[in-house]
Short mmCIF file of C-alpha atoms and ligand atoms in Angstrom, two decimals:
data_model
loop_
_atom_site.label_atom_id
_atom_site.label_comp_id
_atom_site.label_asym_id
_atom_site.label_seq_id
_atom_site.Cartn_x
_atom_site.Cartn_y
_atom_site.Cartn_z
CA MET A 13 0.00 0.00 0.00
CA LYS A 14 1.26 3.49 -0.85
CA THR A 15 0.62 6.10 1.84
CA LEU A 16 0.86 9.88 1.78
CA VAL A 17 1.54 11.79 5.00
CA TRP A 18 0.64 15.44 5.39
CA VAL A 19 3.73 17.16 6.82
CA GLU A 20 2.92 19.69 9.52
CA HIS A 21 5.33 22.65 9.23
CA ASP A 22 5.67 26.42 9.36
CA ASN A 23 7.46 26.80 5.98
CA ALA A 24 10.75 26.67 7.89
CA SER A 25 10.92 23.31 9.65
CA VAL A 26 9.02 20.06 10.17
CA LYS A 27 6.75 20.01 13.23
CA ASP A 28 7.08 17.14 15.65
CA ALA A 29 3.45 16.07 15.08
CA THR A 30 4.49 14.65 11.70
CA LEU A 31 6.78 11.98 13.16
CA ALA A 32 4.12 9.87 14.89
CA VAL A 33 2.06 9.91 11.69
CA VAL A 34 5.03 8.52 9.76
CA THR A 35 5.14 5.60 12.22
CA ALA A 36 1.41 4.95 11.69
CA ALA A 37 1.79 5.17 7.89
CA ALA A 38 4.74 2.76 7.92
CA LYS A 39 2.43 0.11 9.41
CA LEU A 40 0.31 0.37 6.24
CA GLY A 41 3.08 0.34 3.65
CA GLU A 42 5.38 2.60 1.67
CA VAL A 43 5.60 6.12 3.14
CA HIS A 44 5.49 9.23 0.95
CA LEU A 45 5.25 12.71 2.41
CA LEU A 46 3.57 15.86 1.17
CA VAL A 47 5.18 19.19 2.01
CA ALA A 48 2.68 21.81 0.89
CA GLY A 49 3.61 25.40 1.57
CA SER A 50 5.37 28.44 0.19
CA GLY A 51 9.15 28.83 0.14
CA CYS A 52 9.33 25.51 1.94
CA ALA A 53 12.14 23.66 0.09
CA ALA A 54 14.13 23.46 3.35
CA VAL A 55 11.18 21.66 4.99
CA ALA A 56 11.16 19.08 2.18
CA ALA A 57 14.91 18.54 2.58
CA GLU A 58 14.44 18.03 6.32
CA ALA A 59 11.42 15.75 5.78
CA ALA A 60 13.41 13.55 3.37
CA LYS A 61 15.73 12.68 6.26
CA ILE A 62 12.94 11.19 8.40
CA ALA A 63 13.66 7.48 8.83
CA GLY A 64 11.62 5.23 6.55
CA VAL A 65 10.48 7.90 4.11
CA GLY A 66 10.58 7.04 0.38
CA LYS A 67 9.50 10.11 -1.53
CA VAL A 68 8.72 13.69 -0.52
CA HIS A 69 6.24 15.51 -2.74
CA LEU A 70 6.98 19.22 -2.59
CA ALA A 71 4.13 21.54 -3.54
CA ASP A 72 5.60 25.03 -3.28
CA ASP A 73 3.01 27.64 -4.15
CA ALA A 74 1.87 30.96 -2.67
CA SER A 75 -1.67 29.56 -2.35
CA LEU A 76 -0.37 26.96 0.14
CA ALA A 77 1.54 29.38 2.39
CA ASN A 78 -0.90 29.12 5.30
CA ALA A 79 -2.26 25.58 4.93
CA LEU A 80 -5.70 26.80 3.84
CA ALA A 81 -7.76 23.61 3.65
CA GLU A 82 -9.71 24.88 0.64
CA ASN A 83 -6.48 25.04 -1.39
CA ALA A 84 -4.72 22.00 0.05
CA ALA A 85 -7.60 19.50 -0.25
CA PRO A 86 -7.92 19.46 -4.09
CA LEU A 87 -4.15 19.08 -4.41
CA ILE A 88 -4.16 16.08 -2.06
CA ALA A 89 -7.22 14.54 -3.74
CA GLY A 90 -5.26 14.71 -7.02
CA LEU A 91 -2.28 12.93 -5.45
CA MET A 92 -4.58 10.13 -4.30
CA ASP A 93 -4.63 8.75 -7.88
CA SER A 94 -1.22 7.30 -7.05
CA HIS A 95 -1.68 6.67 -3.29
CA ASP A 96 -3.98 4.36 -1.34
CA ALA A 97 -4.09 6.19 1.98
CA VAL A 98 -3.50 9.73 3.21
CA LEU A 99 -2.71 10.33 6.88
CA PHE A 100 -2.80 13.57 8.82
CA PRO A 101 -1.87 14.36 12.41
CA ALA A 102 -5.06 15.08 14.40
CA THR A 103 -3.98 18.72 14.72
CA SER A 104 -6.07 21.76 13.82
CA ASN A 105 -4.68 21.65 10.27
CA GLY A 106 -5.15 17.91 9.91
CA LYS A 107 -8.70 18.03 11.24
CA ASN A 108 -9.46 20.92 8.90
CA ILE A 109 -8.07 19.43 5.70
CA ALA A 110 -8.83 15.69 6.05
CA PRO A 111 -12.66 15.91 5.89
CA ARG A 112 -12.45 17.95 2.71
CA VAL A 113 -10.16 15.37 1.11
CA ALA A 114 -12.55 12.60 2.19
CA ALA A 115 -15.49 14.47 0.67
CA LEU A 116 -13.64 15.03 -2.61
CA LEU A 117 -12.80 11.31 -2.78
CA ASP A 118 -16.31 10.33 -1.64
CA VAL A 119 -15.01 8.12 1.18
CA MET A 120 -15.49 8.22 4.94
CA GLN A 121 -12.80 9.65 7.17
CA ILE A 122 -11.29 7.46 9.88
CA SER A 123 -10.59 9.85 12.74
CA ASP A 124 -8.04 9.94 15.52
CA ILE A 125 -6.70 6.40 15.17
CA LEU A 126 -4.85 4.80 18.09
CA SER A 127 -3.56 1.74 16.26
CA VAL A 128 -3.33 0.09 12.87
CA GLU A 129 -4.70 -3.45 13.20
CA SER A 130 -4.46 -4.30 9.49
CA ALA A 131 -4.66 -2.54 6.12
CA ASP A 132 -8.37 -1.80 6.60
CA THR A 133 -8.89 -2.01 10.38
CA PHE A 134 -8.05 0.59 13.01
CA THR A 135 -8.87 1.43 16.63
CA ARG A 136 -10.08 4.84 17.77
CA PRO A 137 -11.41 6.35 21.00
CA ILE A 138 -15.10 7.02 21.51
CA TYR A 139 -17.03 8.50 24.48
CA ALA A 140 -14.09 10.77 25.42
CA GLY A 141 -11.73 7.81 25.44
CA ASN A 142 -13.84 5.65 27.77
CA ALA A 143 -14.30 3.04 25.06
CA ILE A 144 -12.12 2.03 22.14
CA ALA A 145 -13.89 1.20 18.87
CA THR A 146 -12.39 -1.11 16.27
CA VAL A 147 -13.41 0.16 12.85
CA GLN A 148 -13.09 -1.58 9.51
CA THR A 149 -13.42 0.20 6.18
CA SER A 150 -14.27 -1.07 2.73
CA ASP A 151 -13.27 2.19 1.04
CA LYS A 152 -10.66 1.92 -1.70
CA LYS A 153 -8.90 5.14 -0.60
CA LEU A 154 -8.27 5.77 3.10
CA VAL A 155 -8.36 9.21 4.71
CA ILE A 156 -7.07 9.00 8.27
CA THR A 157 -6.21 11.33 11.14
CA VAL A 158 -3.74 10.00 13.70
CA ARG A 159 -3.62 10.63 17.45
CA GLY A 160 0.01 11.58 17.94
CA THR A 161 0.30 10.32 21.51
CA ALA A 162 -0.65 6.78 20.43
CA PHE A 163 2.35 6.17 18.14
CA ALA A 164 6.09 6.41 18.79
CA LYS A 165 7.81 9.16 16.86
CA ALA A 166 9.79 8.11 13.79
CA ASP A 167 13.45 9.16 13.90
CA ALA A 168 13.83 12.63 12.42
CA THR A 169 17.12 11.59 10.83
CA GLY A 170 18.57 8.55 9.12
CA GLY A 171 16.26 8.49 6.09
CA SER A 172 17.23 9.19 2.50
CA GLY A 173 14.02 10.08 0.69
CA THR A 174 13.94 11.85 -2.66
CA VAL A 175 12.22 15.18 -3.19
CA GLU A 176 9.93 15.56 -6.18
CA ALA A 177 8.14 18.79 -7.14
CA VAL A 178 4.35 18.62 -7.50
CA SER A 179 2.48 21.06 -9.68
CA GLY A 180 -1.21 21.81 -9.84
CA ALA A 181 -1.65 23.87 -6.67
CA SER A 182 -3.93 26.87 -7.09
CA ASP A 183 -5.98 29.32 -5.10
CA ALA A 184 -9.55 27.99 -4.90
CA GLY A 185 -10.62 31.59 -4.31
CA ILE A 186 -13.10 30.73 -1.56
CA SER A 187 -11.01 31.55 1.51
CA LYS A 188 -8.36 34.07 2.42
CA PHE A 189 -5.69 34.09 5.10
CA VAL A 190 -6.16 37.23 7.21
CA SER A 191 -3.81 36.93 10.17
CA ALA A 192 -2.53 34.59 12.85
CA GLU A 193 -1.89 35.44 16.47
CA ILE A 194 0.56 32.91 17.76
CA ALA A 195 1.32 32.88 21.48
CA LYS A 196 5.08 32.90 22.03
CA SER A 197 6.49 31.11 25.02
CA GLU A 198 9.95 30.23 26.25
CA ARG A 199 8.47 27.03 27.68
CA PRO A 200 8.18 23.77 25.72
CA GLU A 201 5.11 23.22 23.53
CA LEU A 202 2.29 21.50 25.42
CA THR A 203 1.81 18.60 23.01
CA SER A 204 5.50 17.67 22.81
CA ALA A 205 6.67 18.52 26.37
CA LYS A 206 8.19 15.77 28.51
CA VAL A 207 6.85 17.34 31.70
CA ILE A 208 3.60 19.32 32.12
CA VAL A 209 2.36 21.22 35.15
CA SER A 210 -1.38 21.93 34.89
CA GLY A 211 -3.51 24.10 37.11
CA GLY A 212 -7.24 24.02 37.79
CA ARG A 213 -10.06 26.09 39.18
CA ALA A 214 -8.56 25.83 42.67
CA LEU A 215 -5.95 28.46 41.73
CA GLN A 216 -8.78 31.01 42.11
CA ASN A 217 -7.40 33.69 39.78
CA SER A 218 -4.86 34.50 37.12
CA GLU A 219 -2.30 36.01 39.54
CA ASN A 220 -2.24 32.85 41.65
CA PHE A 221 -2.01 30.69 38.54
CA HIS A 222 1.08 32.56 37.36
CA SER A 223 2.74 32.84 40.78
CA ILE A 224 2.11 29.21 41.85
CA ILE A 225 2.17 27.10 38.67
CA GLU A 226 4.79 28.86 36.56
CA PRO A 227 7.73 28.81 39.04
CA LEU A 228 7.25 25.04 39.46
CA ALA A 229 7.06 24.58 35.68
CA ASP A 230 10.20 26.66 35.21
CA LYS A 231 12.14 24.62 37.77
CA LEU A 232 11.18 21.44 35.91
CA GLY A 233 11.58 22.83 32.37
CA ALA A 234 7.92 21.94 31.94
CA ALA A 235 5.09 23.17 29.76
CA VAL A 236 2.08 24.73 31.47
CA GLY A 237 -1.43 23.36 30.97
CA ALA A 238 -4.82 24.02 32.53
CA SER A 239 -8.25 22.56 33.06
CA ARG A 240 -11.17 23.98 31.16
CA ALA A 241 -12.50 25.55 34.35
CA ALA A 242 -9.23 27.51 34.69
CA VAL A 243 -9.36 28.55 31.05
CA ASP A 244 -13.05 29.51 31.17
CA ALA A 245 -12.41 31.61 34.26
CA GLY A 246 -9.73 33.48 32.30
CA TYR A 247 -6.71 32.45 34.40
CA VAL A 248 -4.83 31.48 31.23
CA PRO A 249 -5.54 31.51 27.46
CA ASN A 250 -7.53 28.79 25.68
CA ASP A 251 -4.53 27.10 24.11
CA TYR A 252 -3.44 25.92 27.59
CA GLN A 253 -6.49 23.66 27.88
CA VAL A 254 -5.87 19.94 28.25
CA GLY A 255 -8.73 17.53 27.66
CA GLN A 256 -11.45 16.33 25.40
CA THR A 257 -12.03 19.77 23.93
CA GLY A 258 -8.43 20.89 24.46
CA LYS A 259 -5.08 19.29 23.76
CA ILE A 260 -4.35 15.57 24.06
CA VAL A 261 -1.04 15.08 25.84
CA ALA A 262 1.01 12.12 27.05
CA PRO A 263 4.17 13.46 28.68
CA GLU A 264 6.58 11.49 30.88
CA VAL A 265 5.27 13.39 33.90
CA TYR A 266 1.94 15.22 34.29
CA ILE A 267 1.41 17.23 37.47
CA ALA A 268 -2.25 18.15 38.07
CA VAL A 269 -2.57 20.93 40.63
CA GLY A 270 -6.04 21.67 42.02
CA ILE A 271 -7.74 19.73 39.23
CA SER A 272 -10.62 17.42 40.20
CA GLY A 273 -10.15 14.92 37.35
CA ALA A 274 -13.42 15.22 35.42
CA ILE A 275 -13.61 12.66 32.61
CA GLN A 276 -13.26 15.40 30.02
CA HIS A 277 -9.93 16.40 31.56
CA LEU A 278 -8.75 12.79 31.93
CA ALA A 279 -9.51 12.23 28.23
CA GLY A 280 -6.63 14.58 27.45
CA MET A 281 -3.95 13.36 29.86
CA LYS A 282 -4.64 9.88 31.21
CA ASP A 283 -2.02 8.29 28.92
CA SER A 284 0.75 10.31 30.62
CA LYS A 285 3.48 7.95 31.90
CA THR A 286 3.49 9.24 35.50
CA ILE A 287 0.63 11.31 36.88
CA ILE A 288 1.12 13.34 40.05
CA ALA A 289 -1.97 14.93 41.61
CA ILE A 290 -2.10 17.63 44.26
CA ASN A 291 -5.60 18.10 45.65
CA LYS A 292 -7.07 18.85 49.07
CA ASP A 293 -9.95 16.42 48.56
CA GLU A 294 -8.74 12.85 49.03
CA ASP A 295 -11.82 11.60 47.15
CA ALA A 296 -11.11 13.67 44.04
CA PRO A 297 -11.38 11.43 40.93
CA ILE A 298 -7.91 12.54 39.77
CA PHE A 299 -6.45 10.22 42.43
CA GLN A 300 -7.93 7.22 40.59
CA VAL A 301 -5.53 7.78 37.69
CA ALA A 302 -2.65 9.29 39.70
CA ASP A 303 0.54 7.31 40.29
CA ILE A 304 1.50 9.71 43.07
CA GLY A 305 -1.05 11.67 45.08
CA LEU A 306 -0.51 14.50 47.53
CA VAL A 307 -3.54 15.38 49.63
CA GLY A 308 -3.30 18.93 50.89
CA ASP A 309 -3.52 22.63 50.20
CA LEU A 310 -1.81 23.51 46.93
CA PHE A 311 -1.03 27.02 48.20
CA LYS A 312 1.23 25.38 50.79
CA ILE A 313 2.48 22.29 48.94
CA VAL A 314 3.45 23.79 45.57
CA PRO A 315 5.62 26.68 46.84
CA GLU A 316 7.35 24.24 49.22
CA LEU A 317 7.95 21.78 46.40
CA THR A 318 9.23 24.52 44.10
CA GLU A 319 11.64 25.73 46.76
CA LYS A 320 12.98 22.25 47.49
CA LEU A 321 13.64 21.65 43.78
C1 FAD B 20 -18.48 18.74 26.50
C2 FAD B 20 -17.50 19.08 27.58
C3 FAD B 20 -16.16 19.16 27.25
C4 FAD B 20 -15.22 19.47 28.25
N1 FAD B 20 -13.89 19.50 27.91
C5 FAD B 20 -13.00 19.71 28.90
C6 FAD B 20 -11.59 19.71 28.60
O1 FAD B 20 -11.16 19.57 27.44
N2 FAD B 20 -10.72 19.88 29.62
C7 FAD B 20 -11.13 20.05 30.94
O2 FAD B 20 -10.27 20.21 31.82
N3 FAD B 20 -12.44 20.07 31.22
C8 FAD B 20 -13.39 19.92 30.23
N4 FAD B 20 -14.69 19.97 30.56
C9 FAD B 20 -15.08 20.43 31.91
C10 FAD B 20 -15.00 19.36 32.96
O3 FAD B 20 -16.23 18.66 33.00
C11 FAD B 20 -14.76 19.99 34.36
O4 FAD B 20 -15.75 20.93 34.62
C12 FAD B 20 -13.41 20.67 34.50
O5 FAD B 20 -12.38 19.82 34.05
C13 FAD B 20 -13.17 21.03 35.97
O6 FAD B 20 -11.99 21.73 36.10
P1 FAD B 20 -11.19 21.72 37.48
O7 FAD B 20 -10.81 20.34 37.82
O8 FAD B 20 -10.13 22.76 37.38
O9 FAD B 20 -12.28 22.30 38.49
P2 FAD B 20 -13.10 21.59 39.64
O10 FAD B 20 -13.82 20.40 39.16
O11 FAD B 20 -13.88 22.66 40.32
O12 FAD B 20 -11.99 21.03 40.63
C14 FAD B 20 -11.19 21.83 41.44
C15 FAD B 20 -10.42 20.90 42.35
O13 FAD B 20 -9.51 21.65 43.13
C16 FAD B 20 -9.48 21.13 44.45
N5 FAD B 20 -9.05 22.21 45.34
C17 FAD B 20 -9.73 23.33 45.69
N6 FAD B 20 -8.97 24.12 46.46
C18 FAD B 20 -7.78 23.49 46.63
C19 FAD B 20 -6.59 23.80 47.31
N7 FAD B 20 -6.44 24.94 47.99
N8 FAD B 20 -5.57 22.91 47.26
C20 FAD B 20 -5.67 21.76 46.57
N9 FAD B 20 -6.79 21.41 45.89
C21 FAD B 20 -7.83 22.26 45.90
C22 FAD B 20 -10.89 20.64 44.72
O14 FAD B 20 -10.86 19.63 45.72
C23 FAD B 20 -11.31 20.13 43.35
O15 FAD B 20 -11.03 18.75 43.22
C24 FAD B 20 -15.65 19.69 29.58
C25 FAD B 20 -17.01 19.60 29.89
C26 FAD B 20 -17.92 19.29 28.90
C27 FAD B 20 -19.36 19.19 29.28
#
């Protein structure tokens, strides 16, 4: 089977999210990549070095500069004449483009896969991850999004793929890129961080969130996350949210501070290798998934912990 992987990038370098998708694609067969962007030849060169990659299709066109799904989808649908499956990371871009490709090919999309069981059978979470469905498709062309935390990352180096230019990209004329506001942070990115410190409603306000959570995160070189309650209350911006309607993370260590452990939060972090929970309520559901639990007042425990580190 010939697979095509959508490479997530910023026209300068390959984003980490791509690597897990390469691993998933390799379970199906030969791995080709698509680098669609503008002025992105360096990305294609970098992508060609990913272990196990055969060919990198480079579509370099102004209309692809900002990954507009309306422009990318027809290009990908065209490439599916010579590929059997296309795989995207389940990122905002992937989730935006994949359904359009599926519609153009008149096939169903297989979303957020956790494993490849065979060439036509996959597992995926349902009910916020409380059940795992095994799905089998009879479609000739597969359109798949991949949950990055479920697959090991392919090595970013060691491959020797060839880069081939693809023509045919054009502006569909139905959408326009206006602007992007990208939060800049010195801390690691939430979805690829090895350690995450997350805060919940218990922090009470934005000042406490910053003065309690951030020093601990900085000591540990960790990313900062939050529950939806903390985000909704305006303690931190939306892109900090971990959970069913936020980011799905699986770091080595996840520290949940003043978070109760609602199932929608657990859906985003329960696959973390070691979960540490700090909560004053010993019956809080977070302790059911925690490897290490500290029962007590976070306003006392966290500053003490930060100081001792
Ligand atoms: C459709 C849907 C989607 C959702 N998606 C998400 C999502 O993606 N992510 C998400 O997080 N939530 C999501 N939610 C919301 C979720 O149901 C919970 O409401 C939310 O996770 C609660 O956040 P919390 O744990 O910070 O707050 P709470 O549930 O209020 O918990 C606060 C915790 O802090 C503890 N505490 C209080 N004071 C202290 C103290 N001084 N020291 C130590 N501990 C203390 C309390 O004992 C309590 O356990 C979703 C809900 C719905 C309906």
